[in-house]
Short mmCIF file of C-alpha atoms and ligand atoms in Angstrom, two decimals:
data_model
loop_
_atom_site.label_atom_id
_atom_site.label_comp_id
_atom_site.label_asym_id
_atom_site.label_seq_id
_atom_site.Cartn_x
_atom_site.Cartn_y
_atom_site.Cartn_z
CA MET S 1 -9.19 129.34 -14.70
CA SER S 2 -7.64 127.18 -12.03
CA GLN S 3 -11.08 126.67 -10.59
CA ARG S 4 -12.25 125.36 -13.96
CA PHE S 5 -9.38 122.90 -14.00
CA ALA S 6 -10.21 121.90 -10.45
CA LEU S 7 -13.82 121.25 -11.45
CA ALA S 8 -12.76 119.28 -14.50
CA GLY S 9 -10.42 117.29 -12.28
CA LEU S 10 -13.21 116.65 -9.81
CA ALA S 11 -15.53 115.49 -12.59
CA ALA S 12 -12.86 113.10 -13.87
CA LEU S 13 -12.27 111.84 -10.36
CA LEU S 14 -15.99 111.25 -9.86
CA ALA S 15 -16.21 109.43 -13.16
CA THR S 16 -13.39 107.05 -12.28
CA THR S 17 -14.35 106.47 -8.67
CA ALA S 18 -18.09 106.48 -9.36
CA VAL S 19 -20.00 104.07 -7.21
CA ALA S 20 -19.83 100.67 -8.88
CA GLU S 21 -22.83 100.16 -11.14
CA GLU S 22 -25.17 97.65 -9.60
CA VAL S 23 -28.65 96.23 -9.60
CA ASN S 24 -30.32 94.49 -6.66
CA VAL S 25 -32.55 91.48 -7.10
CA TYR S 26 -34.92 89.62 -4.80
CA SER S 27 -35.32 86.10 -6.13
CA TYR S 28 -37.59 83.20 -5.31
CA ARG S 29 -35.66 81.24 -7.89
CA GLN S 30 -32.61 79.26 -6.89
CA PRO S 31 -28.96 80.31 -7.32
CA GLU S 32 -28.16 77.58 -9.86
CA LEU S 33 -30.82 79.05 -12.19
CA ILE S 34 -29.90 82.69 -11.67
CA LYS S 35 -26.10 82.64 -11.41
CA PRO S 36 -25.37 81.82 -15.08
CA LEU S 37 -27.60 84.74 -16.10
CA THR S 38 -26.15 87.30 -13.71
CA ASP S 39 -22.61 86.28 -14.66
CA GLU S 40 -23.40 86.79 -18.33
CA PHE S 41 -25.10 90.15 -17.68
CA THR S 42 -22.14 91.43 -15.63
CA ALA S 43 -19.71 90.26 -18.32
CA GLU S 44 -21.69 92.17 -20.97
CA THR S 45 -22.41 95.38 -19.06
CA GLY S 46 -20.01 95.65 -16.12
CA ILE S 47 -23.03 96.03 -13.84
CA THR S 48 -22.82 93.98 -10.65
CA VAL S 49 -25.93 91.99 -9.76
CA ASN S 50 -26.60 91.48 -6.05
CA VAL S 51 -29.15 88.75 -5.43
CA ALA S 52 -31.03 88.04 -2.21
CA TYR S 53 -32.46 84.54 -2.46
CA LEU S 54 -35.74 84.25 -0.55
CA ASP S 55 -37.93 81.24 -0.02
CA LYS S 56 -40.89 83.13 1.41
CA GLY S 57 -42.18 86.52 2.49
CA MET S 58 -41.11 88.58 -0.55
CA VAL S 59 -44.29 90.68 -0.61
CA GLU S 60 -44.15 91.25 3.16
CA ARG S 61 -40.50 92.26 2.96
CA LEU S 62 -41.05 94.70 0.08
CA THR S 63 -44.09 96.16 1.82
CA ALA S 64 -42.23 96.57 5.11
CA GLU S 65 -39.19 98.14 3.44
CA GLY S 66 -41.36 100.54 1.45
CA ASP S 67 -39.44 103.31 -0.32
CA ARG S 68 -36.22 102.32 1.49
CA SER S 69 -36.12 98.89 -0.15
CA PRO S 70 -32.77 98.18 -1.79
CA ALA S 71 -34.52 95.95 -4.33
CA ASP S 72 -34.71 96.94 -7.98
CA VAL S 73 -36.08 93.77 -9.52
CA VAL S 74 -37.95 90.67 -8.37
CA LEU S 75 -37.71 87.26 -9.99
CA THR S 76 -40.31 84.64 -9.28
CA VAL S 77 -42.31 81.80 -10.72
CA ASP S 78 -46.05 81.29 -11.15
CA ILE S 79 -48.56 83.89 -12.21
CA SER S 80 -50.16 83.88 -8.75
CA ARG S 81 -46.90 85.03 -7.15
CA LEU S 82 -46.30 87.65 -9.84
CA ALA S 83 -49.85 88.91 -9.42
CA ALA S 84 -49.45 88.98 -5.63
CA VAL S 85 -46.39 91.26 -5.88
CA VAL S 86 -48.19 93.54 -8.32
CA ASN S 87 -51.41 93.60 -6.27
CA ALA S 88 -49.42 94.62 -3.18
CA GLY S 89 -48.57 97.86 -5.02
CA VAL S 90 -44.79 97.42 -4.76
CA THR S 91 -44.00 97.28 -8.50
CA GLN S 92 -43.88 99.86 -11.27
CA PRO S 93 -44.97 99.59 -14.90
CA VAL S 94 -42.18 99.16 -17.41
CA THR S 95 -42.38 100.02 -21.09
CA SER S 96 -39.70 98.71 -23.40
CA GLU S 97 -39.78 98.03 -27.11
CA VAL S 98 -37.07 95.41 -26.66
CA MET S 99 -39.11 93.53 -24.08
CA ALA S 100 -42.36 93.94 -25.99
CA ALA S 101 -40.70 92.32 -29.02
CA ASN S 102 -39.41 89.39 -26.95
CA VAL S 103 -42.41 88.66 -24.76
CA PRO S 104 -45.73 87.77 -26.43
CA GLU S 105 -48.74 89.68 -25.09
CA GLN S 106 -50.28 86.73 -23.30
CA TYR S 107 -47.18 86.44 -21.11
CA ARG S 108 -47.01 90.01 -19.83
CA ASP S 109 -49.13 92.40 -17.85
CA PRO S 110 -51.04 94.71 -20.22
CA GLU S 111 -49.80 97.56 -18.01
CA GLY S 112 -46.21 96.32 -17.93
CA HIS S 113 -45.98 95.49 -14.21
CA TRP S 114 -44.73 91.94 -14.85
CA TRP S 115 -43.05 90.22 -17.75
CA GLY S 116 -42.75 86.49 -18.46
CA LEU S 117 -39.36 84.92 -19.14
CA THR S 118 -39.95 81.18 -19.48
CA THR S 119 -42.93 78.85 -19.63
CA ARG S 120 -43.71 75.39 -18.32
CA ALA S 121 -46.69 73.34 -19.37
CA ARG S 122 -48.93 71.52 -16.89
CA ILE S 123 -49.32 68.19 -18.59
CA VAL S 124 -50.08 64.52 -18.07
CA TYR S 125 -47.51 61.94 -17.07
CA ALA S 126 -48.85 58.57 -18.23
CA SER S 127 -47.65 55.03 -17.61
CA LYS S 128 -45.81 53.64 -20.62
CA ASP S 129 -47.19 50.18 -19.82
CA ARG S 130 -50.80 50.94 -19.02
CA VAL S 131 -51.76 54.00 -21.06
CA ASP S 132 -51.63 54.35 -24.82
CA PRO S 133 -50.51 57.91 -25.62
CA SER S 134 -53.53 58.39 -27.89
CA GLU S 135 -55.78 58.02 -24.84
CA ILE S 136 -54.70 61.43 -23.51
CA THR S 137 -56.70 64.03 -25.39
CA THR S 138 -58.24 66.93 -23.46
CA TYR S 139 -58.21 68.29 -19.91
CA GLU S 140 -61.98 67.88 -19.97
CA ASP S 141 -61.58 64.14 -20.67
CA LEU S 142 -59.55 63.64 -17.46
CA ALA S 143 -62.85 63.95 -15.57
CA SER S 144 -64.47 61.11 -17.54
CA GLU S 145 -65.34 57.69 -16.09
CA LYS S 146 -62.60 55.86 -17.92
CA TRP S 147 -59.99 57.30 -15.54
CA LYS S 148 -61.77 56.18 -12.37
CA GLY S 149 -59.23 55.23 -9.70
CA ARG S 150 -56.32 55.93 -12.04
CA ILE S 151 -55.25 59.56 -11.42
CA CYS S 152 -52.70 60.96 -8.95
CA THR S 153 -52.07 64.62 -8.17
CA ARG S 154 -50.64 66.94 -5.55
CA SER S 155 -52.91 69.17 -3.44
CA GLY S 156 -55.65 71.00 -5.31
CA THR S 157 -54.73 74.17 -3.43
CA HIS S 158 -51.12 74.21 -4.64
CA ALA S 159 -50.47 77.23 -6.89
CA TYR S 160 -49.84 75.00 -9.94
CA ASN S 161 -53.22 73.29 -9.62
CA VAL S 162 -55.05 76.50 -8.73
CA ALA S 163 -53.73 78.03 -11.98
CA LEU S 164 -54.93 74.99 -13.93
CA THR S 165 -58.37 75.19 -12.30
CA SER S 166 -58.40 78.92 -13.13
CA ALA S 167 -57.83 77.99 -16.77
CA VAL S 168 -60.72 75.51 -16.56
CA ILE S 169 -62.93 78.33 -15.22
CA GLU S 170 -61.90 80.47 -18.19
CA HIS S 171 -62.91 77.70 -20.60
CA LEU S 172 -65.92 76.07 -18.91
CA GLY S 173 -67.23 78.73 -16.55
CA GLU S 174 -67.37 78.36 -12.78
CA GLU S 175 -70.08 75.67 -12.67
CA GLY S 176 -68.37 73.71 -15.42
CA ALA S 177 -65.06 73.93 -13.59
CA LYS S 178 -66.64 72.71 -10.36
CA THR S 179 -68.13 69.69 -12.13
CA TRP S 180 -64.76 69.03 -13.78
CA LEU S 181 -62.85 69.22 -10.52
CA GLN S 182 -65.36 66.92 -8.81
CA GLY S 183 -64.87 64.52 -11.73
CA ILE S 184 -61.10 64.58 -11.20
CA LYS S 185 -61.59 64.00 -7.48
CA ASP S 186 -63.84 61.02 -8.20
CA ASN S 187 -61.11 59.58 -10.44
CA LEU S 188 -58.27 59.85 -7.93
CA ALA S 189 -56.38 56.71 -6.97
CA ARG S 190 -55.45 58.25 -3.60
CA LYS S 191 -55.82 61.48 -1.67
CA PRO S 192 -53.82 64.39 -3.12
CA GLN S 193 -50.36 64.37 -1.52
CA GLY S 194 -46.69 65.00 -2.24
CA ASN S 195 -45.16 67.06 -5.03
CA ASP S 196 -45.34 66.54 -8.79
CA ARG S 197 -42.47 64.03 -8.79
CA ALA S 198 -44.16 61.94 -6.10
CA GLN S 199 -47.04 61.38 -8.54
CA VAL S 200 -44.68 59.99 -11.16
CA LYS S 201 -43.21 57.71 -8.52
CA ALA S 202 -46.75 56.51 -7.80
CA ILE S 203 -47.20 55.65 -11.48
CA TRP S 204 -43.89 53.79 -11.44
CA SER S 205 -44.95 51.81 -8.36
CA GLY S 206 -48.36 51.00 -9.89
CA GLU S 207 -50.58 53.12 -7.60
CA CYS S 208 -51.99 55.13 -10.50
CA ASP S 209 -51.79 55.31 -14.28
CA ILE S 210 -51.71 59.03 -14.99
CA ALA S 211 -50.69 62.14 -13.08
CA ILE S 212 -50.88 65.89 -13.55
CA GLY S 213 -47.50 67.63 -13.40
CA ASN S 214 -45.21 70.30 -14.81
CA THR S 215 -43.02 69.46 -17.79
CA TYR S 216 -39.64 70.43 -16.28
CA TYR S 217 -39.86 67.76 -13.59
CA MET S 218 -39.19 65.21 -16.32
CA GLY S 219 -35.77 66.78 -16.81
CA LYS S 220 -35.19 67.07 -13.06
CA MET S 221 -36.04 63.40 -12.50
CA LEU S 222 -33.72 62.27 -15.28
CA GLU S 223 -30.85 64.07 -13.48
CA ASP S 224 -31.38 62.00 -10.34
CA THR S 225 -30.20 58.40 -10.05
CA GLU S 226 -33.19 57.25 -7.98
CA GLU S 227 -35.84 59.24 -9.82
CA GLN S 228 -34.58 58.31 -13.29
CA GLU S 229 -36.46 55.04 -13.06
CA TRP S 230 -39.71 56.84 -12.27
CA ALA S 231 -39.19 59.17 -15.23
CA ASN S 232 -38.48 56.30 -17.58
CA SER S 233 -41.76 54.61 -16.65
CA VAL S 234 -43.88 57.44 -18.07
CA ASN S 235 -44.59 59.42 -21.23
CA VAL S 236 -45.00 63.20 -21.21
CA LEU S 237 -48.31 63.87 -22.95
CA PHE S 238 -49.84 67.25 -23.75
CA PRO S 239 -53.59 67.50 -23.20
CA GLU S 240 -55.42 70.49 -24.67
CA PHE S 241 -58.62 72.23 -23.77
CA GLU S 242 -61.50 71.38 -26.09
CA ALA S 243 -61.32 75.00 -27.26
CA GLY S 244 -57.60 74.47 -27.90
CA GLY S 245 -54.30 74.92 -26.13
CA THR S 246 -52.23 73.38 -23.35
CA HIS S 247 -52.15 75.10 -19.97
CA VAL S 248 -48.87 76.88 -19.29
CA ASN S 249 -47.51 78.94 -16.44
CA ILE S 250 -44.49 81.21 -16.33
CA SER S 251 -41.48 82.46 -14.51
CA GLY S 252 -41.26 86.22 -14.65
CA VAL S 253 -39.74 89.49 -13.58
CA ALA S 254 -41.01 92.82 -12.27
CA MET S 255 -39.42 96.17 -11.36
CA VAL S 256 -39.83 97.37 -7.79
CA LYS S 257 -41.71 100.67 -7.41
CA SER S 258 -38.93 102.34 -5.44
CA ALA S 259 -36.05 100.79 -7.44
CA PRO S 260 -32.90 102.73 -6.50
CA HIS S 261 -31.24 101.82 -9.83
CA PRO S 262 -34.10 101.96 -12.35
CA GLU S 263 -31.83 102.31 -15.40
CA ASN S 264 -29.76 99.29 -14.50
CA ALA S 265 -32.94 97.44 -13.59
CA LEU S 266 -34.34 98.11 -17.06
CA LYS S 267 -31.07 96.96 -18.67
CA PHE S 268 -31.19 93.77 -16.61
CA MET S 269 -34.83 93.13 -17.51
CA GLU S 270 -34.15 93.73 -21.20
CA PHE S 271 -31.21 91.34 -20.97
CA LEU S 272 -33.37 88.70 -19.25
CA THR S 273 -35.98 88.84 -22.00
CA SER S 274 -33.39 88.53 -24.77
CA PRO S 275 -33.59 85.20 -26.60
CA THR S 276 -30.04 84.29 -25.50
CA ALA S 277 -30.75 84.86 -21.82
CA GLN S 278 -34.09 83.07 -22.05
CA GLN S 279 -32.32 80.06 -23.52
CA ILE S 280 -29.78 79.98 -20.69
CA TYR S 281 -32.54 80.41 -18.11
CA ALA S 282 -34.90 77.88 -19.72
CA LYS S 283 -32.19 75.27 -20.15
CA ALA S 284 -31.17 75.44 -16.50
CA ASN S 285 -34.63 74.26 -15.40
CA TYR S 286 -35.89 72.41 -18.51
CA GLU S 287 -38.38 75.17 -19.30
CA TYR S 288 -39.41 76.81 -22.57
CA PRO S 289 -38.06 80.21 -23.66
CA ILE S 290 -40.89 82.72 -24.19
CA ALA S 291 -39.41 84.69 -27.12
CA PRO S 292 -41.07 83.64 -30.39
CA GLY S 293 -39.04 81.15 -32.40
CA THR S 294 -36.53 80.45 -29.63
CA PRO S 295 -35.96 76.71 -29.27
CA ALA S 296 -35.83 74.93 -25.93
CA ASP S 297 -33.11 72.47 -24.96
CA PRO S 298 -33.13 69.39 -27.26
CA LEU S 299 -34.20 67.13 -24.36
CA VAL S 300 -37.20 69.38 -23.70
CA GLU S 301 -38.04 69.66 -27.40
CA GLY S 302 -37.97 65.86 -27.50
CA TRP S 303 -41.04 65.64 -25.25
CA GLY S 304 -43.12 66.84 -28.18
CA GLU S 305 -44.72 69.94 -29.61
CA PHE S 306 -47.76 71.67 -28.25
CA THR S 307 -49.81 74.80 -28.71
CA ALA S 308 -50.18 76.89 -25.59
CA ASP S 309 -53.57 78.08 -24.38
CA PRO S 310 -53.63 81.69 -25.65
CA THR S 311 -55.43 83.09 -22.58
CA ASN S 312 -53.52 85.99 -20.99
CA LEU S 313 -52.16 84.83 -17.65
CA MET S 314 -53.52 87.96 -15.96
CA THR S 315 -56.98 86.62 -16.80
CA LEU S 316 -56.11 83.39 -14.99
CA ALA S 317 -54.85 85.37 -11.99
CA GLY S 318 -58.30 87.02 -11.91
CA HIS S 319 -59.98 83.59 -11.62
CA ARG S 320 -57.73 82.50 -8.77
CA PRO S 321 -60.07 83.35 -5.85
CA ASP S 322 -62.93 81.42 -7.51
CA ALA S 323 -60.64 78.49 -8.32
CA LEU S 324 -59.51 78.26 -4.70
CA ARG S 325 -63.09 78.52 -3.42
CA ILE S 326 -64.33 75.75 -5.75
CA THR S 327 -61.44 73.53 -4.65
CA GLU S 328 -62.35 74.05 -1.02
CA GLU S 329 -66.10 73.66 -1.62
CA ILE S 330 -65.69 70.21 -3.08
CA ASP S 331 -63.07 69.41 -0.41
CA PHE S 332 -60.74 68.23 -3.17
CA ASP S 333 -57.90 67.14 -0.90
CA ASN S 334 -59.97 64.85 1.37
FE1 FE T 401 -41.98 73.45 -9.42
#
């Protein structure tokens, strides 16, 4: 009898002093994007979120840590980085009706190893003074003669451009993509250099008329007193592939294979894919929420509507080696 009471007492003690509920995250994304989300999640669930912010070496770290890794969840951006984590064998498939309802099929791994959270489109920044918006039509057209000496872009081997070239391979085949990329190279105003914002600056200063860049940089530039002027010199225009659709990339999440807190990890992932969390996350970096029917920030919506290329991003990840090889074969950056 007394032993039963003792056991009951012990159980109660364990319940009240139970190790604080937590979930551990490795993030390539910056604290200002993640903090509002983790605060909201902790407020809703009482689960503490510990985040290690990394700027490189996530795959190497997870591989080295193996089953002893403290990480439950990884947050990153770009399909190539998501695919790299998955291909290293350090993630586990996740099935969730909640997540499946919030994340359209094209933005998640068919096997559930990664899930998209927000999208960004890779679009054209065009001079307000020198380019009529109606002149920007298709990605294919960017390789045509009329743009000779007028295009600026960052390195062809940067992940953002490799993903775009991968999409071109999907639409035009490898030979078609090589011809396209050579056409872009022939149209460049200068050697590929700098980041996406540097291309908008080059439009502002008159070096080129159009540039390839990600949508959210428009919002980032408008936040900055110096860059505002660059942003105000351009229009955001959405090219499509001839077969339809604007190229988009994603930020996403995956569960680590050895996750020590898999239940909390799933709760956190389900929270992240909820329309409310997507809106917080998207707004922080001027991206688009992935959940169907969830509006972006009014500033972002103001750049215009577009239809995304419906290709599954895993398909693009599959074209990545060929895209990189083509880029090197035509010596795009030189
Ligand atoms: Fe970026």
